[in-house]
Coordinates of C-alpha atoms and ligand atoms in Angstrom, one line a residue:
Chain A
M25 CA 5.9 -42.6 -13.5
N26 CA 5.9 -43.7 -9.9
K27 CA 6.8 -47.2 -10.9
A28 CA 9.8 -46.0 -12.9
R29 CA 10.8 -43.9 -10.0
N30 CA 10.7 -46.7 -7.5
N31 CA 12.7 -49.1 -9.7
P32 CA 16.3 -49.0 -8.3
L33 CA 17.8 -49.8 -11.7
N34 CA 16.0 -46.9 -13.3
M35 CA 17.0 -44.7 -10.5
T36 CA 20.7 -45.6 -10.9
L37 CA 20.5 -45.1 -14.7
M38 CA 18.7 -41.8 -14.3
H39 CA 21.1 -40.4 -11.7
G40 CA 24.1 -41.8 -13.7
A41 CA 22.9 -39.9 -16.8
L42 CA 22.4 -36.7 -14.8
I43 CA 25.7 -36.9 -13.0
L44 CA 27.5 -37.5 -16.4
Y45 CA 25.8 -34.5 -17.8
T46 CA 26.7 -32.4 -14.8
I47 CA 30.3 -33.4 -15.2
I48 CA 30.3 -32.5 -18.9
A49 CA 28.6 -29.2 -18.2
L50 CA 30.9 -28.2 -15.3
F51 CA 34.2 -29.4 -16.8
P52 CA 35.0 -26.1 -18.7
V53 CA 34.2 -24.0 -15.7
F54 CA 36.4 -26.3 -13.6
V55 CA 39.3 -26.0 -16.0
I56 CA 39.0 -22.2 -16.1
L57 CA 38.9 -22.0 -12.3
I58 CA 42.0 -24.2 -11.7
N59 CA 44.0 -22.6 -14.4
S60 CA 43.3 -19.1 -13.2
L61 CA 45.2 -20.1 -10.1
K62 CA 48.3 -21.3 -11.9
T63 CA 51.4 -19.8 -13.4
R64 CA 51.5 -19.2 -17.1
K65 CA 53.9 -22.1 -17.7
A66 CA 51.9 -24.5 -15.7
I67 CA 48.8 -23.6 -17.7
F68 CA 50.4 -24.7 -20.9
R69 CA 52.4 -27.6 -19.6
E70 CA 49.5 -29.4 -17.9
P71 CA 46.2 -27.7 -18.4
L72 CA 44.3 -30.3 -16.5
A73 CA 46.5 -30.5 -13.4
L74 CA 45.4 -29.0 -10.2
P75 CA 47.5 -26.1 -8.9
S76 CA 50.3 -27.4 -6.8
S77 CA 52.6 -25.5 -4.5
D78 CA 54.9 -25.0 -7.4
S79 CA 52.5 -23.9 -10.0
F80 CA 50.1 -21.9 -7.7
S81 CA 50.1 -18.2 -8.6
L82 CA 47.6 -15.3 -8.3
V83 CA 49.4 -13.3 -10.9
G84 CA 46.3 -13.4 -13.2
Y85 CA 44.1 -11.8 -10.5
Q86 CA 46.8 -9.3 -9.7
T87 CA 46.9 -8.2 -13.4
V88 CA 43.2 -8.0 -13.6
F89 CA 43.0 -5.7 -10.6
K90 CA 45.9 -3.6 -11.7
Q91 CA 45.1 -3.2 -15.3
G92 CA 41.8 -1.6 -16.3
D93 CA 39.1 -0.9 -13.8
F94 CA 37.7 -4.4 -13.1
F95 CA 35.2 -3.3 -10.5
L96 CA 33.8 -0.6 -12.7
Y97 CA 33.4 -3.1 -15.5
M98 CA 31.7 -5.5 -13.2
Q99 CA 29.4 -2.7 -11.9
N100 CA 28.6 -1.7 -15.5
S101 CA 27.7 -5.3 -16.4
L102 CA 25.5 -5.6 -13.3
I103 CA 23.7 -2.4 -14.0
V104 CA 23.0 -3.2 -17.6
T105 CA 21.9 -6.8 -16.8
V106 CA 19.7 -6.0 -13.8
V107 CA 18.1 -2.9 -15.3
S108 CA 17.5 -4.6 -18.7
I109 CA 15.9 -7.6 -17.0
F110 CA 13.8 -5.4 -14.8
L111 CA 12.5 -3.5 -17.9
V112 CA 11.9 -6.6 -19.9
L113 CA 9.9 -8.1 -17.0
L114 CA 7.9 -4.9 -16.4
F115 CA 7.1 -4.0 -20.0
G116 CA 6.8 -7.7 -21.1
A117 CA 4.3 -8.4 -18.3
M118 CA 2.3 -5.3 -19.0
A119 CA 2.1 -6.0 -22.7
A120 CA 1.3 -9.7 -22.0
F121 CA -1.5 -8.6 -19.6
A122 CA -3.0 -6.3 -22.1
L123 CA -2.9 -8.9 -24.9
S124 CA -4.3 -11.7 -22.7
E125 CA -6.9 -9.7 -20.8
Y126 CA -8.4 -7.1 -23.1
R127 CA -10.4 -7.5 -26.3
F128 CA -9.5 -4.8 -28.7
K129 CA -9.2 -4.4 -32.4
G130 CA -5.9 -5.8 -33.7
N131 CA -5.2 -7.8 -30.5
T132 CA -4.0 -10.9 -32.4
L133 CA -2.1 -8.8 -34.9
M134 CA -0.3 -6.9 -32.1
G135 CA 0.5 -10.2 -30.4
L136 CA 2.0 -11.6 -33.6
Y137 CA 4.0 -8.4 -34.2
L138 CA 5.4 -8.5 -30.7
A139 CA 6.3 -12.2 -31.1
L140 CA 8.0 -11.7 -34.5
G141 CA 11.1 -10.5 -32.7
I142 CA 11.6 -14.1 -31.4
M143 CA 12.5 -15.2 -35.0
I144 CA 14.5 -12.2 -36.2
P145 CA 17.9 -11.7 -34.5
I146 CA 18.3 -8.2 -33.3
R147 CA 21.9 -8.0 -34.6
I148 CA 20.6 -7.8 -38.1
G149 CA 19.6 -4.2 -37.2
T150 CA 22.9 -3.3 -35.7
V151 CA 23.7 -0.6 -38.2
A152 CA 20.3 1.1 -37.9
I153 CA 20.6 0.8 -34.1
L154 CA 24.0 2.4 -34.1
E155 CA 22.7 5.3 -36.3
M156 CA 19.8 5.8 -33.9
M157 CA 22.0 5.8 -30.9
V158 CA 24.3 8.3 -32.6
A159 CA 21.4 10.5 -33.5
T160 CA 20.0 10.5 -29.9
G161 CA 23.5 10.9 -28.4
L162 CA 23.2 7.7 -26.4
V163 CA 26.4 6.1 -27.8
N164 CA 28.9 5.3 -25.1
S165 CA 26.2 5.3 -22.4
L166 CA 24.8 2.3 -20.5
W167 CA 21.4 3.4 -21.6
A168 CA 22.3 2.4 -25.2
L169 CA 22.9 -1.2 -24.0
I170 CA 19.9 -1.3 -21.7
L171 CA 17.5 -0.2 -24.4
V172 CA 18.9 -2.7 -26.9
Y173 CA 18.7 -5.6 -24.5
T174 CA 15.2 -4.6 -23.4
A175 CA 14.1 -4.7 -27.0
Q176 CA 15.9 -8.0 -27.5
G177 CA 14.3 -9.6 -24.5
L178 CA 10.7 -8.3 -24.9
P179 CA 9.4 -10.7 -27.7
L180 CA 10.0 -13.9 -25.8
A181 CA 8.9 -12.3 -22.5
V182 CA 5.6 -11.2 -24.0
F183 CA 5.1 -14.6 -25.6
I184 CA 5.8 -16.6 -22.5
L185 CA 4.1 -14.3 -20.0
S186 CA 0.9 -13.9 -22.1
E187 CA 0.5 -17.7 -22.2
F188 CA 0.8 -17.8 -18.4
M189 CA -1.5 -14.9 -17.8
R190 CA -4.2 -16.5 -19.9
Q191 CA -4.2 -19.2 -17.2
V192 CA -4.8 -16.9 -14.3
S193 CA -8.4 -17.3 -13.1
E194 CA -10.8 -15.0 -14.9
D195 CA -13.0 -15.1 -11.7
L196 CA -10.2 -13.8 -9.6
K197 CA -9.6 -10.7 -11.7
N198 CA -13.4 -10.2 -11.9
A199 CA -13.7 -10.5 -8.1
G200 CA -11.0 -7.7 -7.9
R201 CA -13.0 -5.5 -10.2
I202 CA -16.2 -6.0 -8.2
D203 CA -14.3 -5.1 -5.0
G204 CA -13.2 -1.9 -6.7
L205 CA -9.5 -2.6 -7.4
S206 CA -8.1 -0.6 -10.3
E207 CA -6.7 -2.5 -13.3
Y208 CA -3.2 -1.6 -12.1
T209 CA -3.8 -3.1 -8.7
I210 CA -5.3 -6.2 -10.3
F211 CA -2.2 -6.4 -12.5
F212 CA 0.4 -5.8 -9.8
R213 CA -1.2 -7.4 -6.8
L214 CA -3.2 -10.3 -8.2
V215 CA -1.8 -11.3 -11.5
L216 CA 2.0 -10.7 -11.2
P217 CA 2.4 -12.8 -8.0
L218 CA 0.6 -15.7 -9.7
V219 CA 2.9 -15.7 -12.7
R220 CA 6.1 -15.2 -10.7
P221 CA 7.5 -18.6 -11.8
A222 CA 7.1 -17.5 -15.4
M223 CA 8.8 -14.2 -14.7
A224 CA 11.8 -16.1 -13.2
T225 CA 12.0 -18.2 -16.3
V226 CA 12.1 -15.2 -18.5
A227 CA 14.7 -13.5 -16.3
V228 CA 17.0 -16.5 -16.4
F229 CA 16.7 -16.9 -20.2
N230 CA 17.5 -13.2 -20.7
M231 CA 20.2 -12.9 -18.0
I232 CA 23.0 -15.1 -19.5
P233 CA 23.0 -13.7 -23.1
I234 CA 23.0 -10.2 -21.8
W235 CA 25.8 -10.8 -19.3
N236 CA 27.9 -12.6 -22.0
D237 CA 27.2 -10.3 -24.9
L238 CA 30.3 -8.8 -26.5
W239 CA 28.7 -7.5 -29.7
F240 CA 26.7 -4.5 -28.6
P241 CA 29.2 -3.3 -25.9
L242 CA 31.9 -3.3 -28.5
I243 CA 29.8 -1.3 -31.0
L244 CA 27.6 0.9 -28.8
A245 CA 29.6 1.5 -25.7
P246 CA 33.3 0.9 -26.1
A247 CA 34.4 3.9 -23.9
E248 CA 36.4 3.1 -20.9
E249 CA 33.9 4.3 -18.3
V250 CA 31.0 2.3 -19.7
K251 CA 32.8 -1.0 -20.6
T252 CA 31.1 -4.1 -19.6
L253 CA 33.0 -7.0 -18.1
T254 CA 33.1 -9.1 -21.2
L255 CA 34.4 -6.2 -23.2
G256 CA 36.8 -5.2 -20.4
S257 CA 38.3 -8.7 -20.4
Q258 CA 39.2 -8.4 -24.1
V259 CA 42.2 -6.2 -23.3
F260 CA 44.0 -9.3 -22.2
I261 CA 43.4 -11.0 -25.5
G262 CA 45.8 -9.5 -28.0
Q263 CA 46.4 -10.2 -31.6
F264 CA 49.8 -11.6 -30.9
V265 CA 50.0 -12.4 -27.2
T266 CA 47.2 -13.2 -24.9
D267 CA 47.6 -12.9 -21.2
W268 CA 45.9 -16.2 -20.3
N269 CA 46.3 -15.7 -16.6
A270 CA 44.4 -12.5 -16.7
V271 CA 41.7 -13.8 -19.1
L272 CA 41.0 -16.9 -17.0
S273 CA 41.0 -14.8 -13.7
A274 CA 38.6 -12.3 -15.2
L275 CA 36.3 -15.1 -16.5
S276 CA 36.4 -16.8 -13.1
M277 CA 35.2 -13.6 -11.4
A278 CA 32.6 -12.9 -14.1
I279 CA 30.9 -16.2 -13.3
L280 CA 30.1 -15.1 -9.7
P281 CA 27.5 -12.4 -10.2
V282 CA 25.4 -14.5 -12.7
L283 CA 25.7 -17.4 -10.4
I284 CA 24.2 -15.4 -7.5
L285 CA 21.4 -14.0 -9.7
Y286 CA 20.7 -17.5 -11.0
V287 CA 20.4 -18.9 -7.4
I288 CA 18.0 -16.1 -6.6
F289 CA 15.8 -17.0 -9.6
S290 CA 16.3 -20.8 -9.7
R291 CA 13.8 -21.8 -7.1
Q292 CA 11.1 -20.0 -9.0
L293 CA 12.5 -21.2 -12.3
I294 CA 12.1 -24.9 -11.4
R295 CA 8.5 -24.2 -10.5
G296 CA 8.0 -22.4 -13.8
I297 CA 9.3 -25.2 -15.9
T298 CA 7.4 -27.9 -14.1
S299 CA 4.2 -25.9 -13.6
G300 CA 2.8 -27.0 -16.9
A301 CA 3.7 -30.6 -16.6
V302 CA 3.0 -31.3 -12.9
K303 CA -0.2 -29.8 -11.7
Chain B
M6 CA -39.7 -1.5 -5.7
T7 CA -37.7 -3.4 -8.3
A8 CA -34.2 -4.3 -7.5
L9 CA -33.2 -5.1 -11.1
T10 CA -34.7 -4.4 -14.5
L11 CA -33.3 -5.8 -17.7
T12 CA -34.8 -4.3 -20.9
N13 CA -34.1 -5.9 -24.3
V14 CA -30.6 -6.8 -23.3
N15 CA -28.4 -8.3 -26.0
K16 CA -24.8 -9.4 -25.9
S17 CA -22.6 -10.5 -28.8
F18 CA -19.0 -11.7 -28.8
G19 CA -18.0 -10.8 -32.4
D20 CA -20.4 -12.7 -34.6
V21 CA -21.6 -14.9 -31.8
H22 CA -25.0 -13.7 -30.5
V23 CA -25.0 -15.0 -26.9
L24 CA -27.8 -13.1 -25.2
K25 CA -31.0 -12.4 -27.2
D26 CA -33.5 -9.8 -26.1
I27 CA -33.5 -10.5 -22.4
N28 CA -36.3 -8.9 -20.4
I29 CA -36.3 -9.7 -16.7
S30 CA -37.2 -7.9 -13.5
V31 CA -36.2 -8.8 -10.0
E32 CA -38.3 -7.5 -7.1
E33 CA -36.8 -6.2 -3.8
G34 CA -36.0 -9.1 -1.5
E35 CA -36.7 -11.7 -4.2
F36 CA -34.6 -14.8 -4.8
V37 CA -34.4 -15.3 -8.5
V38 CA -32.7 -18.4 -10.1
F39 CA -31.5 -18.4 -13.7
V40 CA -31.5 -22.0 -14.8
G41 CA -30.6 -23.5 -18.1
P42 CA -28.2 -26.1 -19.7
S43 CA -24.5 -25.4 -19.8
G44 CA -23.5 -22.8 -22.4
C45 CA -26.9 -21.1 -22.6
G46 CA -25.4 -17.8 -21.5
K47 CA -26.3 -17.7 -17.8
S48 CA -22.8 -16.6 -16.7
T49 CA -22.6 -14.1 -19.5
L50 CA -25.9 -12.6 -18.3
L51 CA -24.7 -12.4 -14.8
R52 CA -21.5 -10.7 -15.9
V53 CA -23.5 -8.2 -17.9
I54 CA -25.5 -7.4 -14.8
A55 CA -22.3 -7.1 -12.7
G56 CA -20.8 -4.8 -15.3
L57 CA -17.9 -7.2 -16.1
E58 CA -19.1 -7.3 -19.7
D59 CA -20.9 -4.4 -21.5
A60 CA -24.3 -5.2 -23.0
S61 CA -24.2 -4.8 -26.8
S62 CA -27.7 -3.2 -26.5
G63 CA -30.5 -2.8 -24.0
E64 CA -30.9 -1.2 -20.6
I65 CA -29.8 -2.5 -17.2
R66 CA -31.3 -0.8 -14.1
I67 CA -30.4 -1.6 -10.6
G68 CA -32.9 0.0 -8.3
D69 CA -34.0 3.1 -10.3
E70 CA -30.6 3.8 -11.7
L71 CA -29.5 3.1 -15.2
V72 CA -26.1 1.4 -14.7
N73 CA -25.0 0.5 -18.3
L74 CA -22.0 2.7 -17.9
T75 CA -21.4 2.3 -14.1
P76 CA -18.2 0.3 -13.2
P77 CA -18.8 -3.0 -11.3
S78 CA -17.7 -1.7 -7.9
K79 CA -20.2 1.2 -8.0
R80 CA -23.2 -0.9 -9.0
G81 CA -24.1 -1.9 -5.4
I82 CA -23.7 -5.6 -6.2
A83 CA -21.6 -8.4 -4.8
M84 CA -20.8 -11.6 -6.6
V85 CA -19.9 -15.1 -5.5
F86 CA -18.0 -17.1 -8.1
Q87 CA -18.0 -20.8 -8.8
S88 CA -14.3 -21.1 -8.3
Y89 CA -14.5 -19.0 -5.1
A90 CA -11.9 -16.6 -6.5
L91 CA -10.4 -15.7 -3.1
Y92 CA -7.3 -13.6 -3.1
P93 CA -4.5 -16.2 -2.5
H94 CA -2.2 -13.7 -0.8
L95 CA -4.7 -12.4 1.7
N96 CA -6.0 -14.1 4.8
V97 CA -9.7 -14.6 5.3
E98 CA -10.2 -11.3 7.2
K99 CA -8.4 -9.3 4.6
N100 CA -10.2 -11.1 1.8
M101 CA -13.5 -9.9 3.3
S102 CA -12.3 -6.4 4.2
L103 CA -10.6 -5.4 0.9
A104 CA -13.7 -4.1 -0.8
L105 CA -14.7 -2.0 2.2
K106 CA -11.2 -0.5 2.4
Q107 CA -11.5 0.4 -1.3
E108 CA -14.8 2.1 -0.5
G109 CA -13.1 4.1 2.2
Q110 CA -15.1 2.7 5.1
S111 CA -13.9 3.4 8.6
K112 CA -12.0 0.8 10.7
E113 CA -15.0 0.5 13.1
V114 CA -17.5 -0.2 10.3
I115 CA -15.2 -2.8 8.8
A116 CA -14.6 -4.6 12.1
E117 CA -18.3 -4.6 12.9
R118 CA -19.4 -5.9 9.5
I119 CA -16.7 -8.6 9.5
A120 CA -17.7 -9.7 13.0
K121 CA -21.3 -9.9 11.9
A122 CA -20.6 -11.8 8.7
S123 CA -18.2 -14.3 10.2
T124 CA -20.6 -15.1 13.0
M125 CA -23.3 -15.7 10.5
L126 CA -21.1 -18.0 8.5
N127 CA -19.2 -19.6 11.4
L128 CA -15.9 -18.3 10.2
Q129 CA -14.7 -16.7 13.5
D130 CA -12.0 -19.3 14.0
Y131 CA -10.6 -19.0 10.5
L132 CA -10.1 -15.2 10.1
H133 CA -6.3 -15.4 10.1
R134 CA -6.0 -18.4 7.8
F135 CA -5.1 -18.2 4.2
P136 CA -7.4 -19.5 1.5
S137 CA -5.0 -22.4 0.8
E138 CA -5.4 -23.6 4.4
L139 CA -9.2 -23.9 4.0
S140 CA -11.5 -26.7 2.8
G141 CA -13.7 -26.2 -0.3
G142 CA -16.8 -25.6 1.9
Q143 CA -15.0 -23.1 4.0
R144 CA -13.6 -21.3 1.0
Q145 CA -17.1 -21.0 -0.4
R146 CA -18.3 -19.5 3.0
V147 CA -15.5 -17.0 2.8
A148 CA -16.5 -16.0 -0.7
I149 CA -20.1 -15.6 0.5
G150 CA -18.8 -13.6 3.5
R151 CA -16.9 -11.3 1.2
A152 CA -20.2 -10.6 -0.5
I153 CA -22.2 -10.1 2.7
V154 CA -19.9 -7.5 4.3
R155 CA -20.5 -5.1 1.4
E156 CA -24.2 -5.0 2.2
P157 CA -25.0 -4.9 -1.5
K158 CA -28.4 -4.1 -3.0
L159 CA -28.2 -7.2 -5.1
F160 CA -26.3 -10.5 -4.6
L161 CA -25.1 -12.5 -7.7
F162 CA -24.2 -16.1 -7.3
D163 CA -22.7 -18.0 -10.2
E164 CA -23.1 -21.7 -9.7
P165 CA -21.7 -21.4 -6.1
L166 CA -22.3 -25.1 -5.2
S167 CA -21.0 -26.9 -8.3
N168 CA -17.4 -27.4 -6.9
L169 CA -18.7 -28.9 -3.6
D170 CA -19.5 -32.6 -3.0
A171 CA -23.0 -33.8 -2.7
A172 CA -23.4 -33.7 1.1
L173 CA -21.9 -30.3 1.4
R174 CA -23.9 -29.0 -1.5
M175 CA -27.2 -29.8 0.3
N176 CA -26.0 -28.1 3.5
T177 CA -24.7 -25.0 1.7
R178 CA -28.0 -24.8 -0.2
I179 CA -29.9 -24.7 3.0
E180 CA -27.4 -22.1 4.4
I181 CA -27.9 -19.9 1.4
A182 CA -31.7 -20.1 1.8
N183 CA -31.3 -19.2 5.5
L184 CA -29.1 -16.3 4.5
H185 CA -31.7 -15.0 2.2
R186 CA -34.3 -15.1 4.9
Q187 CA -31.9 -13.3 7.4
L188 CA -30.7 -10.6 5.0
S189 CA -33.9 -10.3 3.1
A190 CA -31.8 -9.0 0.2
S191 CA -32.4 -9.4 -3.5
M192 CA -30.5 -12.4 -4.9
I193 CA -29.8 -13.7 -8.3
Y194 CA -28.6 -17.3 -8.4
V195 CA -27.3 -19.1 -11.5
T196 CA -27.3 -22.8 -11.8
H197 CA -27.7 -25.6 -14.3
D198 CA -29.2 -27.8 -11.7
Q199 CA -33.0 -27.9 -11.6
T200 CA -33.1 -29.2 -8.1
E201 CA -31.3 -26.1 -6.8
A202 CA -33.6 -23.9 -8.8
M203 CA -36.8 -25.6 -7.6
T204 CA -35.7 -25.6 -3.9
L205 CA -34.2 -22.1 -3.6
A206 CA -36.2 -19.9 -6.0
D207 CA -39.0 -17.4 -5.4
K208 CA -38.9 -17.0 -9.1
I209 CA -37.2 -19.1 -11.8
V210 CA -36.0 -17.8 -15.2
V211 CA -35.5 -20.6 -17.6
L212 CA -32.9 -19.8 -20.3
R213 CA -32.0 -21.7 -23.5
D214 CA -29.5 -20.6 -26.1
G215 CA -29.5 -17.0 -24.7
R216 CA -33.2 -16.6 -24.8
V217 CA -35.7 -16.5 -21.9
E218 CA -38.0 -19.5 -22.3
Q219 CA -40.3 -18.9 -19.3
I220 CA -40.4 -16.9 -16.0
G221 CA -42.4 -17.9 -13.0
A222 CA -42.7 -19.4 -9.5
P223 CA -41.3 -22.9 -9.3
M224 CA -44.7 -24.6 -9.0
E225 CA -46.1 -22.4 -11.7
L226 CA -43.4 -23.6 -14.2
Y227 CA -43.8 -27.2 -13.0
N228 CA -47.5 -27.3 -13.4
N229 CA -47.9 -25.0 -16.3
P230 CA -44.8 -25.1 -18.6
A231 CA -45.0 -22.9 -21.6
N232 CA -43.2 -25.4 -23.9
K233 CA -41.6 -28.7 -24.2
F234 CA -38.2 -27.5 -23.1
V235 CA -39.3 -26.1 -19.8
A236 CA -41.5 -29.1 -19.2
G237 CA -38.6 -31.5 -19.8
F238 CA -36.0 -29.4 -17.9
L239 CA -37.8 -29.1 -14.6
G240 CA -38.7 -32.2 -12.6
S241 CA -36.7 -35.3 -11.8
P242 CA -36.9 -37.8 -13.4
S243 CA -37.9 -35.6 -16.3
M244 CA -41.2 -35.7 -18.2
N245 CA -41.9 -38.4 -20.7
F246 CA -42.5 -37.3 -24.2
L247 CA -44.4 -39.7 -26.5
P248 CA -46.2 -39.5 -29.8
A249 CA -49.9 -39.0 -28.7
G250 CA -50.7 -41.5 -31.5
L251 CA -49.7 -44.3 -29.1
V252 CA -52.8 -43.4 -26.9
T253 CA -55.2 -41.9 -29.4
E254 CA -55.2 -43.2 -32.9
G255 CA -54.3 -40.6 -35.5
D256 CA -53.2 -37.9 -33.0
S257 CA -50.1 -36.2 -34.4
R258 CA -49.2 -34.1 -31.3
T259 CA -46.5 -34.9 -28.7
L260 CA -47.8 -36.1 -25.4
G261 CA -46.0 -35.1 -22.2
I262 CA -46.6 -37.0 -19.0
R263 CA -44.6 -36.7 -15.7
P264 CA -43.3 -40.0 -14.3
E265 CA -45.2 -39.4 -11.0
D266 CA -48.5 -39.1 -12.9
L267 CA -48.3 -42.6 -14.3
R268 CA -49.7 -45.5 -12.4
L269 CA -50.1 -49.2 -13.0
S270 CA -53.6 -49.8 -14.5
D271 CA -55.8 -52.8 -15.3
G272 CA -57.8 -51.1 -17.9
D273 CA -56.8 -48.3 -20.3
G274 CA -53.4 -47.0 -20.8
L275 CA -50.1 -47.5 -22.5
A276 CA -48.9 -51.1 -22.9
A277 CA -45.2 -51.3 -22.3
Q278 CA -42.4 -53.8 -21.6
V279 CA -40.5 -53.2 -18.3
S280 CA -36.7 -53.0 -18.9
H281 CA -35.5 -51.9 -15.5
V282 CA -36.8 -51.3 -12.0
E283 CA -35.3 -49.2 -9.2
H284 CA -36.7 -50.0 -5.8
L285 CA -36.0 -47.0 -3.6
G286 CA -38.2 -48.0 -0.7
G287 CA -40.4 -45.0 -0.6
D288 CA -40.7 -44.9 -4.4
T289 CA -40.3 -47.4 -7.2
N290 CA -39.0 -46.1 -10.5
V291 CA -40.1 -48.3 -13.5
I292 CA -38.3 -47.8 -16.8
A293 CA -40.3 -49.3 -19.6
H294 CA -40.4 -49.3 -23.4
A295 CA -43.5 -48.9 -25.6
G296 CA -42.1 -49.8 -29.0
D297 CA -38.9 -47.6 -29.3
H298 CA -40.1 -45.1 -26.8
Q299 CA -38.7 -45.1 -23.3
I300 CA -41.2 -44.3 -20.5
T301 CA -40.2 -43.6 -16.9
A302 CA -42.9 -44.1 -14.2
R303 CA -42.4 -43.1 -10.6
L304 CA -44.7 -45.2 -8.5
F305 CA -45.4 -44.3 -4.9
G306 CA -44.6 -47.0 -2.4
Q307 CA -43.3 -50.5 -3.1
H308 CA -44.4 -52.5 -6.1
A309 CA -43.6 -56.1 -7.2
V310 CA -42.6 -55.2 -10.7
E311 CA -39.8 -57.0 -12.5
A312 CA -37.8 -56.4 -15.6
G313 CA -39.2 -58.2 -18.6
Q314 CA -42.8 -58.0 -17.4
G315 CA -45.5 -56.4 -19.5
V316 CA -47.4 -53.5 -17.8
T317 CA -50.2 -51.1 -18.6
L318 CA -49.4 -47.5 -17.5
G319 CA -52.5 -45.4 -17.0
F320 CA -52.8 -41.7 -16.3
A321 CA -55.5 -39.1 -15.6
P322 CA -56.3 -37.1 -18.8
E323 CA -55.9 -33.8 -17.0
K324 CA -52.3 -34.6 -16.1
A325 CA -51.3 -34.9 -19.8
Y326 CA -49.6 -32.0 -21.6
Y327 CA -49.6 -31.6 -25.4
F328 CA -47.0 -30.0 -27.6
D329 CA -46.8 -29.3 -31.3
E330 CA -43.8 -30.2 -33.5
A331 CA -41.9 -27.1 -32.7
G332 CA -42.2 -27.8 -29.0
A333 CA -44.8 -25.1 -28.2
R334 CA -47.5 -26.1 -25.7
L335 CA -50.9 -26.8 -27.0
R336 CA -53.7 -26.1 -24.6
G337 CA -57.3 -27.5 -24.4
Ligands
ADP421 N1 -15.4 -14.0 -23.8 C1 -16.2 -14.7 -24.6 N2 -15.9 -14.7 -26.0 C2 -16.6 -15.5 -26.8 N3 -17.6 -16.3 -26.5 C3 -17.9 -16.3 -25.2 C4 -17.2 -15.6 -24.2 N4 -17.8 -15.9 -23.0 C5 -18.8 -16.7 -23.3 N5 -18.9 -17.0 -24.6 C6 -19.9 -17.9 -25.2 O1 -21.1 -17.6 -24.7 C7 -21.9 -18.8 -24.5 C8 -22.5 -18.8 -23.1 O2 -21.4 -18.9 -22.2 P1 -21.7 -18.9 -20.6 O3 -22.5 -17.6 -20.3 O4 -20.5 -19.1 -19.9 O5 -22.7 -20.1 -20.4 P2 -23.2 -20.8 -19.1 O6 -22.7 -20.0 -17.9 O7 -24.7 -20.8 -19.2 O8 -22.7 -22.2 -19.1 C9 -21.0 -20.0 -24.8 O9 -21.3 -20.5 -26.0 C10 -19.6 -19.4 -24.8 O10 -18.8 -20.0 -25.8
MG422 MG1 -21.4 -20.6 -16.3

């Protein structure tokens, strides 16, 4: 490992590969960003050109701010994403703690049941979910989305977190019990801080699909005041004409919040990913 | 008064019967060591006493009180773990004071007890450090300090020295012995190391496969082991076991003789071929073979014995132990 790291040829190749991958991964984002700042004609004439003094235009951004309530959409998306992730982490961690810490009848079975959701896509149940939401009167509310995303995120969260919680020192939890800490205190004060990297991993894995989802907002919450950003951007995509300036501008702005959330979690995420490999 | 009484304690994990009919009593102020090979159930027994595991059956009394249903924090015990188990997010002082805060002790009492414990353990300079900033030995002292401040009726130690290096282990062992003298508290100490058991204990409980093999003072067990397992487990180097037929024609028993009870002899004894010699200055360890049987002799002083040489190893008849095929001691 160290030898490979010190070898300059290996270093060059490694960095070359990583840089190449970064370029490939960032290219679409880059194209969206530059084109969001161009006139419609310039977008189609030369999609890869940088905006020049001729082609520069903020018309897309103007459209986005004029039409539809962009900030409301953004706020809806943020609420749904943040609350869902919070609930996934809270309930996922609690279930994982119970499964890894306590011996009770049906423990294994319960673990399997909770993990089953990893293999079954939640969209299969869309019709039933819609019926339930109608029956409970939650259609066209942010709660509908939050509940669905929480359910969608829980299986993987329980699976990952219970693996990590099994590694938390038994002695440490027992020391807490002898010192008179309640099970809740042991969970929140001793165990959760120690699995923080795993929590960040789960948060990032869940964040992107929730933020980008179009399916459930379209079906469960299409009303104007609860539209998410992804759904809100759809108004610019018509059957016959698409306002590309607006679409690209909306997308550019939609990247920002996830980027910020990602930066918050990423430090922890890196520790989470490497914690198994590098001890 | 007795500090702890275990009556017919059993513990099973599912189908695995880990503790089998344990009966032990610990007197007030006594230092009791549970010793046995790894996996024999020592930690499980300690956890049952602490209340971290429920006994499947049997009674646990601490003082006069039946505590089977009492939660760990209310049993009047404190425990020191092998892995130290310090709270990583709290500094040394807060690690030690947490339990007292949970008990609702006043600030003055907490400050006083922490001052006393940290003086006793030389931790005054480290009170504001975090566990990650301490060496292994210091962490272990903090763990012991955390137990002391609670002023428990019974201390429980689970292999507290096994993560320390050899030099530190000896020092900490002496420290624990001193602590016991100063506090005159009842202590239970679990280890797989017979040296720790012999040096620390007022009373040793030898465990094997979840069963108590023998209970007694160290020298009592050493001089008068109840069976082959106890005889072989205590003492280092451990007792030699040979077919008694090698010495007396037609004897079917197993002969046990401690290495230090063997001596070089001109007359009667076991004829053996020396395969290895360890010259330690004060002692000489001779490893020899009589047929297929390995014999270790520990001779006092320095002896000019060499590998490959033939020797006769003699012993006083009253120093010999005899065991039947099942390992039970045969007397007389
Ligand atoms: N939670 C548990 N579930 C199942 N078996 C266990 C559990 N804890 C301990 N055991 C079993 O009990 C036996 C004794 O373990 P332990 O008390 O840790 O031994 P020791 O401390 O003497 O090395 C071992 O065989 C171990 O596998
Ligand atoms: Mg153990």
